[in-house]
PDB file of C-alpha atoms and ligand atoms in Angstrom:
ATOM      1  CA  MET A   1      29.517 134.597  60.635  1.00 91.00           C
ATOM      2  CA  LYS A   2      28.737 131.111  61.877  1.00 94.00           C
ATOM      3  CA  ILE A   3      27.192 128.447  59.639  1.00 96.00           C
ATOM      4  CA  VAL A   4      25.081 125.551  60.943  1.00 97.00           C
ATOM      5  CA  ILE A   5      23.997 122.950  58.386  1.00 98.00           C
ATOM      6  CA  LEU A   6      20.741 121.038  58.825  1.00 98.00           C
ATOM      7  CA  LEU A   7      21.142 117.680  57.139  1.00 98.00           C
ATOM      8  CA  GLY A   8      18.400 115.105  56.672  1.00 97.00           C
ATOM      9  CA  ALA A   9      16.164 113.348  54.182  1.00 96.00           C
ATOM     10  CA  PRO A  10      13.164 115.032  52.562  1.00 94.00           C
ATOM     11  CA  GLY A  11      10.492 115.160  55.267  1.00 94.00           C
ATOM     12  CA  SER A  12      12.990 114.964  58.133  1.00 96.00           C
ATOM     13  CA  GLY A  13      11.748 118.337  59.418  1.00 94.00           C
ATOM     14  CA  LYS A  14      14.625 120.637  58.468  1.00 95.00           C
ATOM     15  CA  GLY A  15      12.371 123.531  57.442  1.00 93.00           C
ATOM     16  CA  THR A  16       9.992 123.148  60.387  1.00 93.00           C
ATOM     17  CA  ILE A  17      12.794 122.994  62.947  1.00 95.00           C
ATOM     18  CA  ALA A  18      14.674 125.896  61.358  1.00 95.00           C
ATOM     19  CA  GLY A  19      11.475 127.980  61.405  1.00 92.00           C
ATOM     20  CA  ARG A  20      10.997 127.351  65.135  1.00 94.00           C
ATOM     21  CA  LEU A  21      14.619 128.122  65.983  1.00 96.00           C
ATOM     22  CA  VAL A  22      14.617 131.355  63.994  1.00 94.00           C
ATOM     23  CA  ALA A  23      11.332 132.540  65.543  1.00 92.00           C
ATOM     24  CA  ALA A  24      12.943 132.288  68.992  1.00 92.00           C
ATOM     25  CA  ASP A  25      16.382 133.750  68.233  1.00 92.00           C
ATOM     26  CA  ARG A  26      16.906 136.966  66.279  1.00 87.00           C
ATOM     27  CA  ALA A  27      20.582 136.192  65.641  1.00 89.00           C
ATOM     28  CA  LEU A  28      19.651 133.189  63.472  1.00 94.00           C
ATOM     29  CA  ARG A  29      18.983 133.394  59.717  1.00 94.00           C
ATOM     30  CA  HIS A  30      17.203 130.545  57.922  1.00 93.00           C
ATOM     31  CA  VAL A  31      18.219 129.850  54.345  1.00 94.00           C
ATOM     32  CA  SER A  32      16.342 127.043  52.596  1.00 95.00           C
ATOM     33  CA  SER A  33      17.799 126.069  49.217  1.00 97.00           C
ATOM     34  CA  GLY A  34      14.419 124.587  48.218  1.00 94.00           C
ATOM     35  CA  ASP A  35      12.665 127.909  48.993  1.00 92.00           C
ATOM     36  CA  LEU A  36      15.316 129.848  47.062  1.00 95.00           C
ATOM     37  CA  LEU A  37      14.755 127.585  44.059  1.00 96.00           C
ATOM     38  CA  ARG A  38      10.944 127.618  44.285  1.00 93.00           C
ATOM     39  CA  ASP A  39      11.068 131.418  44.389  1.00 94.00           C
ATOM     40  CA  ALA A  40      13.360 131.503  41.332  1.00 96.00           C
ATOM     41  CA  VAL A  41      10.982 129.146  39.470  1.00 95.00           C
ATOM     42  CA  LYS A  42       8.013 131.348  40.390  1.00 93.00           C
ATOM     43  CA  ARG A  43       9.798 134.464  39.167  1.00 96.00           C
ATOM     44  CA  GLN A  44      11.033 132.618  36.040  1.00 97.00           C
ATOM     45  CA  THR A  45      14.623 133.831  36.492  1.00 97.00           C
ATOM     46  CA  PRO A  46      17.221 132.078  34.260  1.00 97.00           C
ATOM     47  CA  ALA A  47      18.224 129.883  37.245  1.00 96.00           C
ATOM     48  CA  GLY A  48      14.558 129.126  37.961  1.00 97.00           C
ATOM     49  CA  VAL A  49      13.854 128.133  34.364  1.00 97.00           C
ATOM     50  CA  GLU A  50      16.868 125.794  34.442  1.00 97.00           C
ATOM     51  CA  ALA A  51      15.938 124.305  37.841  1.00 97.00           C
ATOM     52  CA  ASP A  52      12.242 123.674  37.159  1.00 96.00           C
ATOM     53  CA  GLY A  53      12.479 120.328  35.328  1.00 95.00           C
ATOM     54  CA  PHE A  54      14.951 118.837  37.823  1.00 95.00           C
ATOM     55  CA  MET A  55      12.694 119.777  40.723  1.00 94.00           C
ATOM     56  CA  LYS A  56       9.551 118.371  39.114  1.00 91.00           C
ATOM     57  CA  ARG A  57      11.329 115.018  38.635  1.00 90.00           C
ATOM     58  CA  GLY A  58      12.659 115.035  42.203  1.00 90.00           C
ATOM     59  CA  GLU A  59      16.251 115.266  40.976  1.00 93.00           C
ATOM     60  CA  LEU A  60      18.923 117.588  42.266  1.00 96.00           C
ATOM     61  CA  VAL A  61      19.508 120.785  40.313  1.00 97.00           C
ATOM     62  CA  PRO A  62      23.097 121.261  39.023  1.00 98.00           C
ATOM     63  CA  ASP A  63      25.617 121.891  41.826  1.00 98.00           C
ATOM     64  CA  GLY A  64      26.920 125.193  40.443  1.00 97.00           C
ATOM     65  CA  LEU A  65      23.432 126.652  40.043  1.00 97.00           C
ATOM     66  CA  ILE A  66      22.400 126.249  43.680  1.00 98.00           C
ATOM     67  CA  ALA A  67      25.902 126.829  45.091  1.00 98.00           C
ATOM     68  CA  ASN A  68      26.023 130.248  43.362  1.00 96.00           C
ATOM     69  CA  MET A  69      22.620 131.227  44.739  1.00 96.00           C
ATOM     70  CA  VAL A  70      23.669 130.296  48.276  1.00 96.00           C
ATOM     71  CA  ALA A  71      27.079 131.983  47.873  1.00 95.00           C
ATOM     72  CA  ASP A  72      25.408 135.267  46.796  1.00 93.00           C
ATOM     73  CA  LEU A  73      23.250 135.131  49.881  1.00 92.00           C
ATOM     74  CA  ILE A  74      26.125 134.384  52.267  1.00 92.00           C
ATOM     75  CA  GLU A  75      28.188 137.206  50.764  1.00 90.00           C
ATOM     76  CA  GLY A  76      25.405 139.688  51.416  1.00 87.00           C
ATOM     77  CA  MET A  77      24.936 138.659  55.016  1.00 85.00           C
ATOM     78  CA  ALA A  78      25.852 140.527  58.195  1.00 70.00           C
ATOM     79  CA  GLY A  79      29.048 139.347  59.880  1.00 79.00           C
ATOM     80  CA  ASP A  80      27.517 138.578  63.277  1.00 82.00           C
ATOM     81  CA  ALA A  81      24.652 136.369  62.051  1.00 88.00           C
ATOM     82  CA  THR A  82      24.386 132.608  62.487  1.00 93.00           C
ATOM     83  CA  LEU A  83      23.188 131.015  59.294  1.00 95.00           C
ATOM     84  CA  LEU A  84      20.987 127.915  59.414  1.00 96.00           C
ATOM     85  CA  LEU A  85      21.452 126.205  56.066  1.00 97.00           C
ATOM     86  CA  ASP A  86      18.485 123.959  55.276  1.00 96.00           C
ATOM     87  CA  GLY A  87      18.821 121.674  52.248  1.00 97.00           C
ATOM     88  CA  PHE A  88      22.311 122.779  51.242  1.00 98.00           C
ATOM     89  CA  PRO A  89      24.793 121.211  50.701  1.00 98.00           C
ATOM     90  CA  ARG A  90      23.303 118.020  49.258  1.00 98.00           C
ATOM     91  CA  THR A  91      26.360 116.644  47.427  1.00 98.00           C
ATOM     92  CA  LEU A  92      30.082 116.419  48.159  1.00 98.00           C
ATOM     93  CA  ALA A  93      30.759 118.912  45.349  1.00 98.00           C
ATOM     94  CA  GLN A  94      28.372 121.403  46.985  1.00 98.00           C
ATOM     95  CA  ALA A  95      30.063 120.859  50.363  1.00 98.00           C
ATOM     96  CA  GLU A  96      33.404 121.717  48.796  1.00 98.00           C
ATOM     97  CA  MET A  97      31.924 124.821  47.138  1.00 97.00           C
ATOM     98  CA  LEU A  98      30.517 125.888  50.506  1.00 97.00           C
ATOM     99  CA  ASP A  99      33.990 125.563  52.066  1.00 97.00           C
ATOM    100  CA  VAL A 100      35.345 127.943  49.413  1.00 96.00           C
ATOM    101  CA  THR A 101      32.545 130.482  49.994  1.00 96.00           C
ATOM    102  CA  ALA A 102      32.906 130.254  53.775  1.00 95.00           C
ATOM    103  CA  ALA A 103      36.660 130.816  53.584  1.00 94.00           C
ATOM    104  CA  ARG A 104      36.169 133.805  51.266  1.00 93.00           C
ATOM    105  CA  CYS A 105      33.613 135.379  53.646  1.00 91.00           C
ATOM    106  CA  GLY A 106      35.471 134.540  56.867  1.00 91.00           C
ATOM    107  CA  ALA A 107      32.564 132.328  57.975  1.00 93.00           C
ATOM    108  CA  ALA A 108      33.101 129.321  60.244  1.00 93.00           C
ATOM    109  CA  LEU A 109      31.314 126.014  59.780  1.00 96.00           C
ATOM    110  CA  ALA A 110      30.190 125.410  63.368  1.00 96.00           C
ATOM    111  CA  SER A 111      28.194 122.168  63.208  1.00 97.00           C
ATOM    112  CA  VAL A 112      26.205 119.843  60.981  1.00 98.00           C
ATOM    113  CA  VAL A 113      22.982 118.574  62.534  1.00 98.00           C
ATOM    114  CA  LEU A 114      21.696 115.274  61.147  1.00 98.00           C
ATOM    115  CA  LEU A 115      17.945 114.849  61.715  1.00 98.00           C
ATOM    116  CA  ASP A 116      17.510 111.109  61.984  1.00 97.00           C
ATOM    117  CA  VAL A 117      14.069 109.875  60.863  1.00 96.00           C
ATOM    118  CA  GLU A 118      13.087 106.437  59.510  1.00 92.00           C
ATOM    119  CA  ASP A 119      11.680 106.124  55.959  1.00 89.00           C
ATOM    120  CA  ALA A 120       8.094 105.209  56.955  1.00 88.00           C
ATOM    121  CA  VAL A 121       7.799 108.412  58.991  1.00 93.00           C
ATOM    122  CA  LEU A 122       9.319 110.477  56.175  1.00 93.00           C
ATOM    123  CA  ILE A 123       6.737 109.246  53.687  1.00 90.00           C
ATOM    124  CA  ASP A 124       3.862 109.907  56.095  1.00 90.00           C
ATOM    125  CA  ARG A 125       5.123 113.417  56.803  1.00 91.00           C
ATOM    126  CA  ILE A 126       5.511 114.290  53.134  1.00 92.00           C
ATOM    127  CA  ALA A 127       2.095 112.829  52.222  1.00 91.00           C
ATOM    128  CA  GLY A 128       0.426 115.066  54.829  1.00 93.00           C
ATOM    129  CA  ARG A 129       2.513 118.174  54.182  1.00 94.00           C
ATOM    130  CA  ARG A 130       0.687 121.357  53.147  1.00 96.00           C
ATOM    131  CA  VAL A 131       2.326 124.690  52.419  1.00 94.00           C
ATOM    132  CA  CYS A 132       1.183 128.253  52.024  1.00 94.00           C
ATOM    133  CA  PRO A 133       1.903 129.380  48.444  1.00 91.00           C
ATOM    134  CA  LYS A 134       1.978 133.023  49.581  1.00 91.00           C
ATOM    135  CA  CYS A 135       4.116 133.192  52.746  1.00 90.00           C
ATOM    136  CA  GLY A 136       5.765 129.753  52.704  1.00 87.00           C
ATOM    137  CA  ALA A 137       4.492 128.616  56.136  1.00 90.00           C
ATOM    138  CA  GLY A 138       4.414 124.821  56.483  1.00 91.00           C
ATOM    139  CA  PHE A 139       1.751 122.547  57.998  1.00 94.00           C
ATOM    140  CA  HIS A 140       0.816 118.871  58.254  1.00 94.00           C
ATOM    141  CA  VAL A 141      -2.769 117.631  58.120  1.00 94.00           C
ATOM    142  CA  THR A 142      -2.455 115.787  61.446  1.00 91.00           C
ATOM    143  CA  ASN A 143       0.921 116.657  63.049  1.00 90.00           C
ATOM    144  CA  ILE A 144       0.806 120.453  62.544  1.00 92.00           C
ATOM    145  CA  PRO A 145      -2.786 121.234  61.525  1.00 95.00           C
ATOM    146  CA  PRO A 146      -3.683 124.837  60.677  1.00 97.00           C
ATOM    147  CA  ARG A 147      -6.201 126.465  63.042  1.00 97.00           C
ATOM    148  CA  GLN A 148      -8.752 126.594  60.219  1.00 96.00           C
ATOM    149  CA  GLU A 149      -8.703 123.580  57.935  1.00 95.00           C
ATOM    150  CA  GLY A 150      -6.986 124.266  54.600  1.00 96.00           C
ATOM    151  CA  LEU A 151      -6.029 127.868  55.436  1.00 97.00           C
ATOM    152  CA  CYS A 152      -2.691 129.393  56.419  1.00 97.00           C
ATOM    153  CA  ASP A 153      -2.495 130.527  60.079  1.00 96.00           C
ATOM    154  CA  VAL A 154      -0.205 133.411  59.132  1.00 95.00           C
ATOM    155  CA  CYS A 155      -1.915 134.999  56.103  1.00 96.00           C
ATOM    156  CA  GLY A 156      -5.174 133.074  55.553  1.00 96.00           C
ATOM    157  CA  THR A 157      -4.243 131.877  52.052  1.00 97.00           C
ATOM    158  CA  GLU A 158      -5.514 128.479  50.871  1.00 97.00           C
ATOM    159  CA  LEU A 159      -2.870 125.814  51.549  1.00 97.00           C
ATOM    160  CA  VAL A 160      -1.528 123.620  48.743  1.00 96.00           C
ATOM    161  CA  THR A 161       0.400 120.375  48.326  1.00 95.00           C
ATOM    162  CA  ARG A 162       3.881 120.878  46.872  1.00 90.00           C
ATOM    163  CA  LYS A 163       4.105 119.642  43.260  1.00 87.00           C
ATOM    164  CA  ASP A 164       7.031 117.377  44.150  1.00 89.00           C
ATOM    165  CA  ASP A 165       5.287 115.824  47.180  1.00 90.00           C
ATOM    166  CA  ASN A 166       3.523 113.090  45.138  1.00 89.00           C
ATOM    167  CA  LEU A 167       4.468 109.499  45.977  1.00 87.00           C
ATOM    168  CA  GLU A 168       6.458 108.758  42.809  1.00 88.00           C
ATOM    169  CA  THR A 169       8.596 111.910  43.089  1.00 90.00           C
ATOM    170  CA  VAL A 170       9.051 111.364  46.821  1.00 90.00           C
ATOM    171  CA  ARG A 171      10.456 107.854  46.216  1.00 90.00           C
ATOM    172  CA  ASN A 172      12.908 109.376  43.741  1.00 92.00           C
ATOM    173  CA  ARG A 173      13.877 112.131  46.192  1.00 93.00           C
ATOM    174  CA  LEU A 174      14.540 109.529  48.911  1.00 94.00           C
ATOM    175  CA  SER A 175      16.787 107.466  46.649  1.00 94.00           C
ATOM    176  CA  VAL A 176      18.595 110.623  45.463  1.00 95.00           C
ATOM    177  CA  TYR A 177      19.153 111.447  49.154  1.00 96.00           C
ATOM    178  CA  GLN A 178      20.649 108.004  49.802  1.00 96.00           C
ATOM    179  CA  ALA A 179      22.933 108.138  46.773  1.00 97.00           C
ATOM    180  CA  GLN A 180      24.075 111.756  46.778  1.00 97.00           C
ATOM    181  CA  THR A 181      23.554 113.289  50.225  1.00 98.00           C
ATOM    182  CA  VAL A 182      24.243 110.430  52.675  1.00 98.00           C
ATOM    183  CA  PRO A 183      28.007 110.568  51.811  1.00 98.00           C
ATOM    184  CA  LEU A 184      28.051 113.969  53.538  1.00 98.00           C
ATOM    185  CA  ILE A 185      27.493 112.207  56.873  1.00 98.00           C
ATOM    186  CA  ASP A 186      30.972 110.647  56.720  1.00 98.00           C
ATOM    187  CA  PHE A 187      32.458 113.768  55.139  1.00 98.00           C
ATOM    188  CA  TYR A 188      31.428 115.981  58.072  1.00 98.00           C
ATOM    189  CA  GLY A 189      31.801 113.156  60.617  1.00 98.00           C
ATOM    190  CA  ALA A 190      35.487 112.897  59.729  1.00 98.00           C
ATOM    191  CA  ARG A 191      35.842 116.627  60.455  1.00 97.00           C
ATOM    192  CA  GLY A 192      34.240 116.220  63.895  1.00 97.00           C
ATOM    193  CA  LEU A 193      31.284 118.455  62.947  1.00 97.00           C
ATOM    194  CA  LEU A 194      28.403 115.953  62.852  1.00 98.00           C
ATOM    195  CA  ARG A 195      25.703 116.047  65.579  1.00 98.00           C
ATOM    196  CA  LYS A 196      23.066 113.338  65.189  1.00 98.00           C
ATOM    197  CA  VAL A 197      19.644 114.194  66.629  1.00 98.00           C
ATOM    198  CA  VAL A 198      16.555 111.981  66.942  1.00 97.00           C
ATOM    199  CA  GLY A 199      14.120 113.690  64.545  1.00 97.00           C
ATOM    200  CA  THR A 200      10.898 112.003  65.702  1.00 96.00           C
ATOM    201  CA  GLY A 201       8.547 112.612  68.627  1.00 94.00           C
ATOM    202  CA  ALA A 202       7.119 115.954  69.813  1.00 93.00           C
ATOM    203  CA  ILE A 203       8.309 118.966  67.808  1.00 93.00           C
ATOM    204  CA  ASP A 204       9.268 120.943  70.920  1.00 95.00           C
ATOM    205  CA  GLY A 205      11.521 118.072  71.988  1.00 97.00           C
ATOM    206  CA  ILE A 206      13.251 117.938  68.602  1.00 97.00           C
ATOM    207  CA  VAL A 207      13.752 121.713  68.620  1.00 97.00           C
ATOM    208  CA  ASP A 208      15.285 121.520  72.132  1.00 97.00           C
ATOM    209  CA  ARG A 209      17.651 118.728  71.111  1.00 97.00           C
ATOM    210  CA  VAL A 210      18.812 120.693  68.060  1.00 97.00           C
ATOM    211  CA  ARG A 211      19.203 123.877  70.119  1.00 96.00           C
ATOM    212  CA  GLN A 212      21.455 122.018  72.560  1.00 96.00           C
ATOM    213  CA  VAL A 213      23.794 120.699  69.888  1.00 96.00           C
ATOM    214  CA  ILE A 214      24.164 124.024  68.074  1.00 94.00           C
ATOM    215  CA  ALA A 215      24.668 126.129  71.227  1.00 84.00           C
TER     216      ALA A 215
HETATM  217  P1  LIG B   1      13.510 120.832  49.435  1.00 55.97           P
HETATM  218  O1  LIG B   1      12.543 121.951  49.585  1.00 55.97           O
HETATM  219  O2  LIG B   1      14.754 121.013  50.244  1.00 55.97           O
HETATM  220  O3  LIG B   1      12.873 119.476  49.636  1.00 55.97           O
HETATM  221  O4  LIG B   1      13.993 120.858  47.895  1.00 55.97           O
HETATM  222  C1  LIG B   1      13.095 120.727  46.834  1.00 55.97           C
HETATM  223  C2  LIG B   1      13.855 120.427  45.558  1.00 55.97           C
HETATM  224  O5  LIG B   1      14.731 121.519  45.231  1.00 55.97           O
HETATM  225  C3  LIG B   1      14.752 119.203  45.597  1.00 55.97           C
HETATM  226  O6  LIG B   1      14.055 117.988  45.346  1.00 55.97           O
HETATM  227  C4  LIG B   1      15.742 119.532  44.480  1.00 55.97           C
HETATM  228  O7  LIG B   1      15.158 119.349  43.202  1.00 55.97           O
HETATM  229  C5  LIG B   1      15.936 121.024  44.668  1.00 55.97           C
HETATM  230  N1  LIG B   1      17.035 121.328  45.616  1.00 55.97           N
HETATM  231  C6  LIG B   1      16.924 121.910  46.847  1.00 55.97           C
HETATM  232  N2  LIG B   1      18.130 122.047  47.415  1.00 55.97           N
HETATM  233  C7  LIG B   1      19.024 121.542  46.546  1.00 55.97           C
HETATM  234  C8  LIG B   1      20.435 121.374  46.553  1.00 55.97           C
HETATM  235  N3  LIG B   1      21.181 121.743  47.603  1.00 55.97           N
HETATM  236  N4  LIG B   1      21.012 120.805  45.470  1.00 55.97           N
HETATM  237  C9  LIG B   1      20.297 120.431  44.396  1.00 55.97           C
HETATM  238  N5  LIG B   1      18.956 120.526  44.323  1.00 55.97           N
HETATM  239  C10 LIG B   1      18.323 121.092  45.383  1.00 55.97           C
END
């Protein structure tokens, strides 16, 4: 198994880009740590109950909690898949836990793609983000509008704003990113794995640039 990590601030487009790549390549599997956690919160599993408060405040959930969820998933995965990890790892401790899981499963860390987007664009993207509460599809009121206003293109459900996409929580998430996730850039840079990609402009262009660096 090959692992590709998508690294970037909240709103940098990790989920959108991963969705496009996966739709065009059956060998790719998209794992979003945020989606795993939101699903656990919805189902009120013990991990979900523990994670809920952290997520509402825009803080990171405890490293072990999310690392175990991701490890379970990796362990159950087919050997020939390429895994696109979106939102994990987010701390140095998580990166080290991922190394342990990868070694145990015989998976190779192939590359770490950094989606580079300036703060003003991040805030605009998050403010306009809408998601489908049923199937998880993501939209943006102006950049990726649904065909019918307010309704999911895939399943027709009414779109919602994520609870943690309000301005106050977003500011906290951006400062948490700076403090806890940015150190991963040097960590993976030193291992020769980092591929920096311009994360603004037309979506198709961003997807192409990412595809080139993970090929
Ligand atoms: P995301 O959907 O990636 O923006 O994540 C939403 C929220 O889930 C974050 O603000 C965190 O509270 C939590 N979360 C997602 N991934 C992680 C992670 N790798 N480590 C800790 N918390 C996470």
